[in-house]
Amino acid sequence: MVSNPGSGRISHSIKQGSIARVLNAVNFAASKGLPLNTCITINFWQTCCPKGQESAVFAKLRDGRFTPFIRRAQKKIASPGVPPTYVWTLENSCGVHAHWLL
């Protein structure tokens, strides 16, 4: 189960509000010409990630590995890097996992 800090409630799956925000993000990215066309799922329950640290580990992965990579200019095709465009959510239906749309 994933706690929502400060709310005292526990989430067991993605709720309607989260789904609406993800769909809004997908539509916004498409309107900017940066469609979200790749989905990555990270199953934290199959890793050695400490329980309750999934969000922090995901943020470190996202900010430390992905963001610098996508911003880097591509020398082979002489194009500048692009702003990172993604949306993600943590879900806990059968173990904590992240869904990340790029």
mmCIF file with all atom_site columns, C-alpha atoms in Angstrom:
data_model
loop_
_atom_site.group_PDB
_atom_site.id
_atom_site.type_symbol
_atom_site.label_atom_id
_atom_site.label_alt_id
_atom_site.label_comp_id
_atom_site.label_asym_id
_atom_site.label_entity_id
_atom_site.label_seq_id
_atom_site.pdbx_PDB_ins_code
_atom_site.Cartn_x
_atom_site.Cartn_y
_atom_site.Cartn_z
_atom_site.occupancy
_atom_site.B_iso_or_equiv
_atom_site.pdbx_formal_charge
_atom_site.auth_seq_id
_atom_site.auth_comp_id
_atom_site.auth_asym_id
_atom_site.auth_atom_id
_atom_site.pdbx_PDB_model_num
ATOM 1   C CA . MET A 1 1   ? 0.000   0.000  0.000   1.00 0.00 ? 1   MET A CA 1
ATOM 2   C CA . VAL A 1 2   ? 1.185   3.515  -0.769  1.00 0.00 ? 2   VAL A CA 1
ATOM 3   C CA . SER A 1 3   ? 0.444   6.269  1.709   1.00 0.00 ? 3   SER A CA 1
ATOM 4   C CA . ASN A 1 4   ? -0.434  9.740  0.547   1.00 0.00 ? 4   ASN A CA 1
ATOM 5   C CA . PRO A 1 5   ? 1.694   11.857 2.930   1.00 0.00 ? 5   PRO A CA 1
ATOM 6   C CA . GLY A 1 6   ? -0.395  14.243 4.964   1.00 0.00 ? 6   GLY A CA 1
ATOM 7   C CA . SER A 1 7   ? -3.753  12.780 4.013   1.00 0.00 ? 7   SER A CA 1
ATOM 8   C CA . GLY A 1 8   ? -3.777  9.684  6.180   1.00 0.00 ? 8   GLY A CA 1
ATOM 9   C CA . ARG A 1 9   ? -5.376  7.667  3.391   1.00 0.00 ? 9   ARG A CA 1
ATOM 10  C CA . ILE A 1 10  ? -3.951  4.657  1.583   1.00 0.00 ? 10  ILE A CA 1
ATOM 11  C CA . SER A 1 11  ? -4.335  4.149  -2.161  1.00 0.00 ? 11  SER A CA 1
ATOM 12  C CA . HIS A 1 12  ? -4.696  0.668  -3.639  1.00 0.00 ? 12  HIS A CA 1
ATOM 13  C CA . SER A 1 13  ? -4.965  1.638  -7.306  1.00 0.00 ? 13  SER A CA 1
ATOM 14  C CA . ILE A 1 14  ? -5.087  4.600  -9.677  1.00 0.00 ? 14  ILE A CA 1
ATOM 15  C CA . LYS A 1 15  ? -8.148  6.723  -8.938  1.00 0.00 ? 15  LYS A CA 1
ATOM 16  C CA . GLN A 1 16  ? -10.354 8.692  -11.332 1.00 0.00 ? 16  GLN A CA 1
ATOM 17  C CA . GLY A 1 17  ? -8.564  11.997 -10.574 1.00 0.00 ? 17  GLY A CA 1
ATOM 18  C CA . SER A 1 18  ? -5.179  10.505 -11.455 1.00 0.00 ? 18  SER A CA 1
ATOM 19  C CA . ILE A 1 19  ? -6.548  9.120  -14.698 1.00 0.00 ? 19  ILE A CA 1
ATOM 20  C CA . ALA A 1 20  ? -7.951  12.546 -15.629 1.00 0.00 ? 20  ALA A CA 1
ATOM 21  C CA . ARG A 1 21  ? -4.589  14.224 -14.942 1.00 0.00 ? 21  ARG A CA 1
ATOM 22  C CA . VAL A 1 22  ? -2.731  11.636 -17.048 1.00 0.00 ? 22  VAL A CA 1
ATOM 23  C CA . LEU A 1 23  ? -5.137  12.142 -19.960 1.00 0.00 ? 23  LEU A CA 1
ATOM 24  C CA . ASN A 1 24  ? -4.772  15.925 -19.672 1.00 0.00 ? 24  ASN A CA 1
ATOM 25  C CA . ALA A 1 25  ? -0.980  15.537 -19.759 1.00 0.00 ? 25  ALA A CA 1
ATOM 26  C CA . VAL A 1 26  ? -1.174  13.312 -22.854 1.00 0.00 ? 26  VAL A CA 1
ATOM 27  C CA . ASN A 1 27  ? -3.382  15.841 -24.649 1.00 0.00 ? 27  ASN A CA 1
ATOM 28  C CA . PHE A 1 28  ? -1.165  18.770 -23.619 1.00 0.00 ? 28  PHE A CA 1
ATOM 29  C CA . ALA A 1 29  ? 2.017   17.052 -24.833 1.00 0.00 ? 29  ALA A CA 1
ATOM 30  C CA . ALA A 1 30  ? 0.368   16.196 -28.169 1.00 0.00 ? 30  ALA A CA 1
ATOM 31  C CA . SER A 1 31  ? -0.752  19.815 -28.610 1.00 0.00 ? 31  SER A CA 1
ATOM 32  C CA . LYS A 1 32  ? 2.893   20.913 -28.146 1.00 0.00 ? 32  LYS A CA 1
ATOM 33  C CA . GLY A 1 33  ? 4.065   18.473 -30.823 1.00 0.00 ? 33  GLY A CA 1
ATOM 34  C CA . LEU A 1 34  ? 5.696   16.166 -28.261 1.00 0.00 ? 34  LEU A CA 1
ATOM 35  C CA . PRO A 1 35  ? 3.352   13.166 -28.095 1.00 0.00 ? 35  PRO A CA 1
ATOM 36  C CA . LEU A 1 36  ? 3.815   10.683 -25.272 1.00 0.00 ? 36  LEU A CA 1
ATOM 37  C CA . ASN A 1 37  ? 4.373   7.467  -27.217 1.00 0.00 ? 37  ASN A CA 1
ATOM 38  C CA . THR A 1 38  ? 6.423   5.225  -24.925 1.00 0.00 ? 38  THR A CA 1
ATOM 39  C CA . CYS A 1 39  ? 5.212   3.562  -21.738 1.00 0.00 ? 39  CYS A CA 1
ATOM 40  C CA . ILE A 1 40  ? 7.582   2.200  -19.111 1.00 0.00 ? 40  ILE A CA 1
ATOM 41  C CA . THR A 1 41  ? 6.469   0.226  -16.072 1.00 0.00 ? 41  THR A CA 1
ATOM 42  C CA . ILE A 1 42  ? 8.857   -0.230 -13.166 1.00 0.00 ? 42  ILE A CA 1
ATOM 43  C CA . ASN A 1 43  ? 7.860   -2.970 -10.718 1.00 0.00 ? 43  ASN A CA 1
ATOM 44  C CA . PHE A 1 44  ? 9.465   -1.828 -7.481  1.00 0.00 ? 44  PHE A CA 1
ATOM 45  C CA . TRP A 1 45  ? 8.223   -4.903 -5.660  1.00 0.00 ? 45  TRP A CA 1
ATOM 46  C CA . GLN A 1 46  ? 10.581  -6.967 -7.850  1.00 0.00 ? 46  GLN A CA 1
ATOM 47  C CA . THR A 1 47  ? 13.616  -4.877 -6.882  1.00 0.00 ? 47  THR A CA 1
ATOM 48  C CA . CYS A 1 48  ? 15.565  -4.304 -3.691  1.00 0.00 ? 48  CYS A CA 1
ATOM 49  C CA . CYS A 1 49  ? 13.938  -0.861 -3.263  1.00 0.00 ? 49  CYS A CA 1
ATOM 50  C CA . PRO A 1 50  ? 13.046  -0.309 0.402   1.00 0.00 ? 50  PRO A CA 1
ATOM 51  C CA . LYS A 1 51  ? 9.326   -0.180 1.103   1.00 0.00 ? 51  LYS A CA 1
ATOM 52  C CA . GLY A 1 52  ? 8.056   3.398  1.187   1.00 0.00 ? 52  GLY A CA 1
ATOM 53  C CA . GLN A 1 53  ? 11.028  4.743  -0.810  1.00 0.00 ? 53  GLN A CA 1
ATOM 54  C CA . GLU A 1 54  ? 9.593   4.055  -4.277  1.00 0.00 ? 54  GLU A CA 1
ATOM 55  C CA . SER A 1 55  ? 8.785   7.696  -5.061  1.00 0.00 ? 55  SER A CA 1
ATOM 56  C CA . ALA A 1 56  ? 12.247  8.925  -4.026  1.00 0.00 ? 56  ALA A CA 1
ATOM 57  C CA . VAL A 1 57  ? 14.002  6.158  -5.995  1.00 0.00 ? 57  VAL A CA 1
ATOM 58  C CA . PHE A 1 58  ? 11.896  6.915  -9.060  1.00 0.00 ? 58  PHE A CA 1
ATOM 59  C CA . ALA A 1 59  ? 12.653  10.660 -8.785  1.00 0.00 ? 59  ALA A CA 1
ATOM 60  C CA . LYS A 1 60  ? 16.378  9.913  -8.579  1.00 0.00 ? 60  LYS A CA 1
ATOM 61  C CA . LEU A 1 61  ? 16.179  7.679  -11.660 1.00 0.00 ? 61  LEU A CA 1
ATOM 62  C CA . ARG A 1 62  ? 14.101  10.209 -13.596 1.00 0.00 ? 62  ARG A CA 1
ATOM 63  C CA . ASP A 1 63  ? 16.114  13.309 -12.664 1.00 0.00 ? 63  ASP A CA 1
ATOM 64  C CA . GLY A 1 64  ? 19.562  11.717 -12.593 1.00 0.00 ? 64  GLY A CA 1
ATOM 65  C CA . ARG A 1 65  ? 19.443  9.481  -15.665 1.00 0.00 ? 65  ARG A CA 1
ATOM 66  C CA . PHE A 1 66  ? 16.587  10.342 -18.011 1.00 0.00 ? 66  PHE A CA 1
ATOM 67  C CA . THR A 1 67  ? 16.405  14.145 -17.891 1.00 0.00 ? 67  THR A CA 1
ATOM 68  C CA . PRO A 1 68  ? 20.116  14.791 -18.664 1.00 0.00 ? 68  PRO A CA 1
ATOM 69  C CA . PHE A 1 69  ? 19.999  12.200 -21.475 1.00 0.00 ? 69  PHE A CA 1
ATOM 70  C CA . ILE A 1 70  ? 16.976  13.696 -23.242 1.00 0.00 ? 70  ILE A CA 1
ATOM 71  C CA . ARG A 1 71  ? 18.264  17.272 -22.968 1.00 0.00 ? 71  ARG A CA 1
ATOM 72  C CA . ARG A 1 72  ? 21.620  16.400 -24.545 1.00 0.00 ? 72  ARG A CA 1
ATOM 73  C CA . ALA A 1 73  ? 21.974  17.479 -28.183 1.00 0.00 ? 73  ALA A CA 1
ATOM 74  C CA . GLN A 1 74  ? 22.198  14.649 -30.713 1.00 0.00 ? 74  GLN A CA 1
ATOM 75  C CA . LYS A 1 75  ? 25.421  15.108 -32.658 1.00 0.00 ? 75  LYS A CA 1
ATOM 76  C CA . LYS A 1 76  ? 24.682  12.506 -35.376 1.00 0.00 ? 76  LYS A CA 1
ATOM 77  C CA . ILE A 1 77  ? 21.620  14.335 -36.665 1.00 0.00 ? 77  ILE A CA 1
ATOM 78  C CA . ALA A 1 78  ? 22.627  17.825 -35.526 1.00 0.00 ? 78  ALA A CA 1
ATOM 79  C CA . SER A 1 79  ? 19.447  18.431 -33.558 1.00 0.00 ? 79  SER A CA 1
ATOM 80  C CA . PRO A 1 80  ? 19.169  20.116 -30.189 1.00 0.00 ? 80  PRO A CA 1
ATOM 81  C CA . GLY A 1 81  ? 17.920  18.246 -27.181 1.00 0.00 ? 81  GLY A CA 1
ATOM 82  C CA . VAL A 1 82  ? 14.233  18.451 -26.372 1.00 0.00 ? 82  VAL A CA 1
ATOM 83  C CA . PRO A 1 83  ? 12.578  19.426 -23.108 1.00 0.00 ? 83  PRO A CA 1
ATOM 84  C CA . PRO A 1 84  ? 11.710  16.314 -21.087 1.00 0.00 ? 84  PRO A CA 1
ATOM 85  C CA . THR A 1 85  ? 8.076   15.473 -21.725 1.00 0.00 ? 85  THR A CA 1
ATOM 86  C CA . TYR A 1 86  ? 6.537   12.815 -19.521 1.00 0.00 ? 86  TYR A CA 1
ATOM 87  C CA . VAL A 1 87  ? 3.883   11.978 -16.970 1.00 0.00 ? 87  VAL A CA 1
ATOM 88  C CA . TRP A 1 88  ? 4.032   9.279  -14.323 1.00 0.00 ? 88  TRP A CA 1
ATOM 89  C CA . THR A 1 89  ? 2.016   7.770  -11.527 1.00 0.00 ? 89  THR A CA 1
ATOM 90  C CA . LEU A 1 90  ? 2.649   5.229  -8.783  1.00 0.00 ? 90  LEU A CA 1
ATOM 91  C CA . GLU A 1 91  ? 0.178   2.387  -8.422  1.00 0.00 ? 91  GLU A CA 1
ATOM 92  C CA . ASN A 1 92  ? -0.212  -0.294 -5.791  1.00 0.00 ? 92  ASN A CA 1
ATOM 93  C CA . SER A 1 93  ? -2.536  -2.991 -7.057  1.00 0.00 ? 93  SER A CA 1
ATOM 94  C CA . CYS A 1 94  ? -0.243  -6.025 -6.573  1.00 0.00 ? 94  CYS A CA 1
ATOM 95  C CA . GLY A 1 95  ? 2.935   -4.368 -5.345  1.00 0.00 ? 95  GLY A CA 1
ATOM 96  C CA . VAL A 1 96  ? 4.139   -0.815 -5.916  1.00 0.00 ? 96  VAL A CA 1
ATOM 97  C CA . HIS A 1 97  ? 4.993   0.048  -9.494  1.00 0.00 ? 97  HIS A CA 1
ATOM 98  C CA . ALA A 1 98  ? 5.386   3.204  -11.567 1.00 0.00 ? 98  ALA A CA 1
ATOM 99  C CA . HIS A 1 99  ? 3.757   3.844  -14.930 1.00 0.00 ? 99  HIS A CA 1
ATOM 100 C CA . TRP A 1 100 ? 5.791   6.394  -16.879 1.00 0.00 ? 100 TRP A CA 1
ATOM 101 C CA . LEU A 1 101 ? 4.683   7.820  -20.234 1.00 0.00 ? 101 LEU A CA 1
ATOM 102 C CA . LEU A 1 102 ? 7.468   9.453  -22.280 1.00 0.00 ? 102 LEU A CA 1
#
